[in-house]
Each structure stands twice: as C-alpha cells, then as structure tokens.
Amino acid sequence: MGEGKTPKAAKGEGDRQPKRPMTHTPLRAQWLHLTRQTLPALAAARGWPVSADHCFQRILLDHAFGGRWYDHVAERPAYRHAGPAALTRAIALGEAAIAGGADMAALNRQSLAWRGKGSA
C-alpha cells in the first residue's frame, strides 16, 4: 500500500444500512419468543385450539391488521416486514391472551373467518 492510502474496510463492515430502525430488532426478538416459545408452551394447559407457532403468528398478525395479514404485508416472513406499530399490537394481544384478557379461541375463529375457513 502506498503512502497516504488507508485500507478499505471489508465489504459488509458498516456499509449497509438497516432496513428497519434499531428499535424494531428487539420487537422481533420479543415476537419470536412469544410465538415460538411462550404461547405454544401454554396452549395445552389453556385448552387453546392451536399450538403451532405459525398459527399464533397468523392469529395475532391478522388481528393487528384487522384482517388477513398478507393483505397488508407484501413480503414474507411477515414479522420481518410488518411495521413496528403492527408488531407491537400483535405482541400486546398475545400478552393479553396470556393474562386471560383475550380469548384465543375467539381470536382464532375470527382469523379463520377472514380467510373464509369458518365463521366468527
């Protein structure tokens, strides 16, 4: 390397901007923990009609948007592309279900009804 030249940083070392604000990353982690671990672990004891993580994700995101989440989020996975406000609403609803303030069976029925797979 000649005089006066500085080494270039390796590609990927700070040259990329995050797609979402940094505050969104903790929301994603909270979302994944809630839907992949906490809710499935409670499902049987609570008598919920679903136990798979993707079912909880469908239910909570549908309600965060007031309809089928895929009508509002173009890319997948939805949690990565949904805005922080929607993810915050979905997390709050999941936490309400844990606390007994939201009926998971009713939420599931409504989610399925939005998809034409049952009635609310």
mmCIF file of C-alpha atoms in Angstrom:
data_model
loop_
_atom_site.group_PDB
_atom_site.id
_atom_site.type_symbol
_atom_site.label_atom_id
_atom_site.label_comp_id
_atom_site.label_asym_id
_atom_site.label_seq_id
_atom_site.Cartn_x
_atom_site.Cartn_y
_atom_site.Cartn_z
ATOM 1 C CA MET A 1 0.000 0.000 0.000
ATOM 2 C CA GLY A 2 1.394 3.394 -0.950
ATOM 3 C CA GLU A 3 1.823 6.375 1.302
ATOM 4 C CA GLY A 4 -1.301 8.326 2.212
ATOM 5 C CA LYS A 5 -3.615 5.449 1.404
ATOM 6 C CA THR A 6 -5.794 3.939 4.052
ATOM 7 C CA PRO A 7 -7.014 0.377 3.946
ATOM 8 C CA LYS A 8 -10.621 -0.065 2.902
ATOM 9 C CA ALA A 9 -12.988 -1.780 5.284
ATOM 10 C CA ALA A 10 -14.028 -5.212 4.191
ATOM 11 C CA LYS A 11 -17.375 -5.321 2.428
ATOM 12 C CA GLY A 12 -20.212 -5.550 4.926
ATOM 13 C CA GLU A 13 -18.360 -3.807 7.742
ATOM 14 C CA GLY A 14 -20.735 -0.917 8.267
ATOM 15 C CA ASP A 15 -21.557 -0.159 4.639
ATOM 16 C CA ARG A 16 -25.129 -1.414 4.886
ATOM 17 C CA GLN A 17 -27.962 0.471 6.496
ATOM 18 C CA PRO A 18 -30.549 -1.489 8.461
ATOM 19 C CA LYS A 19 -33.906 -1.749 6.728
ATOM 20 C CA ARG A 20 -35.782 -1.002 9.960
ATOM 21 C CA PRO A 21 -34.978 1.217 12.913
ATOM 22 C CA MET A 22 -32.859 -0.457 15.558
ATOM 23 C CA THR A 23 -35.844 -0.460 17.919
ATOM 24 C CA HIS A 24 -37.552 -2.971 15.612
ATOM 25 C CA THR A 25 -34.980 -5.691 16.308
ATOM 26 C CA PRO A 26 -35.958 -6.105 19.987
ATOM 27 C CA LEU A 27 -39.612 -6.240 18.877
ATOM 28 C CA ARG A 28 -38.793 -9.073 16.510
ATOM 29 C CA ALA A 29 -36.980 -10.959 19.249
ATOM 30 C CA GLN A 30 -39.926 -10.442 21.598
ATOM 31 C CA TRP A 31 -42.323 -11.586 18.841
ATOM 32 C CA LEU A 32 -40.365 -14.732 18.125
ATOM 33 C CA HIS A 33 -40.049 -15.653 21.793
ATOM 34 C CA LEU A 34 -43.766 -15.063 22.358
ATOM 35 C CA THR A 35 -44.974 -17.023 19.333
ATOM 36 C CA ARG A 36 -42.368 -19.778 19.192
ATOM 37 C CA GLN A 37 -41.964 -20.493 22.877
ATOM 38 C CA THR A 38 -44.336 -18.837 25.324
ATOM 39 C CA LEU A 39 -47.702 -19.311 23.595
ATOM 40 C CA PRO A 40 -47.073 -22.874 22.343
ATOM 41 C CA ALA A 41 -45.931 -23.877 25.849
ATOM 42 C CA LEU A 42 -49.231 -22.639 27.317
ATOM 43 C CA ALA A 43 -51.544 -23.974 24.606
ATOM 44 C CA ALA A 44 -52.419 -27.387 26.042
ATOM 45 C CA ALA A 45 -52.923 -26.194 29.616
ATOM 46 C CA ARG A 46 -55.125 -23.326 28.418
ATOM 47 C CA GLY A 47 -57.151 -25.523 26.073
ATOM 48 C CA TRP A 48 -56.389 -23.294 23.103
ATOM 49 C CA PRO A 49 -57.414 -24.646 19.687
ATOM 50 C CA VAL A 50 -53.934 -24.064 18.260
ATOM 51 C CA SER A 51 -50.446 -24.915 19.462
ATOM 52 C CA ALA A 52 -48.144 -24.332 16.483
ATOM 53 C CA ASP A 53 -46.098 -21.160 16.321
ATOM 54 C CA HIS A 54 -47.288 -20.246 12.822
ATOM 55 C CA CYS A 55 -50.917 -20.448 13.989
ATOM 56 C CA PHE A 56 -50.285 -17.968 16.793
ATOM 57 C CA GLN A 57 -48.457 -15.738 14.326
ATOM 58 C CA ARG A 58 -51.398 -15.855 11.903
ATOM 59 C CA ILE A 59 -53.953 -15.099 14.593
ATOM 60 C CA LEU A 60 -52.062 -12.235 16.220
ATOM 61 C CA LEU A 61 -50.965 -10.581 12.983
ATOM 62 C CA ASP A 62 -54.451 -10.838 11.488
ATOM 63 C CA HIS A 63 -55.866 -9.031 14.498
ATOM 64 C CA ALA A 64 -53.081 -6.456 14.472
ATOM 65 C CA PHE A 65 -54.172 -5.543 10.942
ATOM 66 C CA GLY A 66 -57.910 -6.139 11.312
ATOM 67 C CA GLY A 67 -57.924 -8.754 8.561
ATOM 68 C CA ARG A 68 -55.661 -11.161 6.724
ATOM 69 C CA TRP A 69 -52.118 -10.017 7.408
ATOM 70 C CA TYR A 70 -50.998 -10.846 3.874
ATOM 71 C CA ASP A 71 -53.364 -8.176 2.540
ATOM 72 C CA HIS A 72 -51.204 -5.646 4.402
ATOM 73 C CA VAL A 73 -47.681 -7.089 4.310
ATOM 74 C CA ALA A 74 -46.254 -7.815 0.874
ATOM 75 C CA GLU A 75 -43.159 -9.793 1.827
ATOM 76 C CA ARG A 76 -42.506 -12.811 3.981
ATOM 77 C CA PRO A 77 -41.805 -13.534 6.723
ATOM 78 C CA ALA A 78 -44.478 -11.114 7.870
ATOM 79 C CA TYR A 79 -42.874 -10.284 11.228
ATOM 80 C CA ARG A 80 -39.755 -9.072 9.448
ATOM 81 C CA HIS A 81 -41.668 -6.800 7.065
ATOM 82 C CA ALA A 82 -44.552 -5.579 9.228
ATOM 83 C CA GLY A 83 -44.096 -2.151 10.734
ATOM 84 C CA PRO A 84 -43.247 -1.739 14.399
ATOM 85 C CA ALA A 85 -46.737 -0.461 15.256
ATOM 86 C CA ALA A 86 -48.399 -3.607 13.891
ATOM 87 C CA LEU A 87 -45.889 -5.863 15.606
ATOM 88 C CA THR A 88 -46.447 -4.005 18.871
ATOM 89 C CA ARG A 89 -50.223 -4.509 18.558
ATOM 90 C CA ALA A 90 -49.761 -8.214 17.821
ATOM 91 C CA ILE A 91 -47.448 -8.690 20.807
ATOM 92 C CA ALA A 92 -49.859 -6.838 23.091
ATOM 93 C CA LEU A 93 -52.697 -9.122 22.007
ATOM 94 C CA GLY A 94 -50.589 -12.221 22.657
ATOM 95 C CA GLU A 95 -49.719 -10.917 26.099
ATOM 96 C CA ALA A 96 -53.393 -10.207 26.737
ATOM 97 C CA ALA A 97 -54.186 -13.828 25.889
ATOM 98 C CA ILE A 98 -51.546 -14.963 28.380
ATOM 99 C CA ALA A 99 -53.061 -12.724 31.052
ATOM 100 C CA GLY A 100 -56.563 -14.021 30.317
ATOM 101 C CA GLY A 101 -57.789 -10.766 28.800
ATOM 102 C CA ALA A 102 -58.167 -12.107 25.259
ATOM 103 C CA ASP A 103 -59.889 -15.295 24.145
ATOM 104 C CA MET A 104 -57.524 -17.252 21.883
ATOM 105 C CA ALA A 105 -60.328 -19.495 20.617
ATOM 106 C CA ALA A 106 -62.407 -16.482 19.557
ATOM 107 C CA LEU A 107 -59.373 -14.820 18.003
ATOM 108 C CA ASN A 108 -58.663 -17.999 16.037
ATOM 109 C CA ARG A 109 -62.281 -18.246 14.831
ATOM 110 C CA GLN A 110 -62.197 -14.655 13.585
ATOM 111 C CA SER A 111 -58.850 -15.166 11.866
ATOM 112 C CA LEU A 112 -60.201 -18.236 10.087
ATOM 113 C CA ALA A 113 -63.394 -16.378 9.145
ATOM 114 C CA TRP A 114 -61.312 -13.646 7.486
ATOM 115 C CA ARG A 115 -59.875 -16.443 5.368
ATOM 116 C CA GLY A 116 -63.244 -17.971 4.535
ATOM 117 C CA LYS A 117 -62.466 -21.067 6.639
ATOM 118 C CA GLY A 118 -65.145 -20.766 9.279
ATOM 119 C CA SER A 119 -67.447 -18.318 10.915
ATOM 120 C CA ALA A 120 -66.657 -15.832 13.636
#
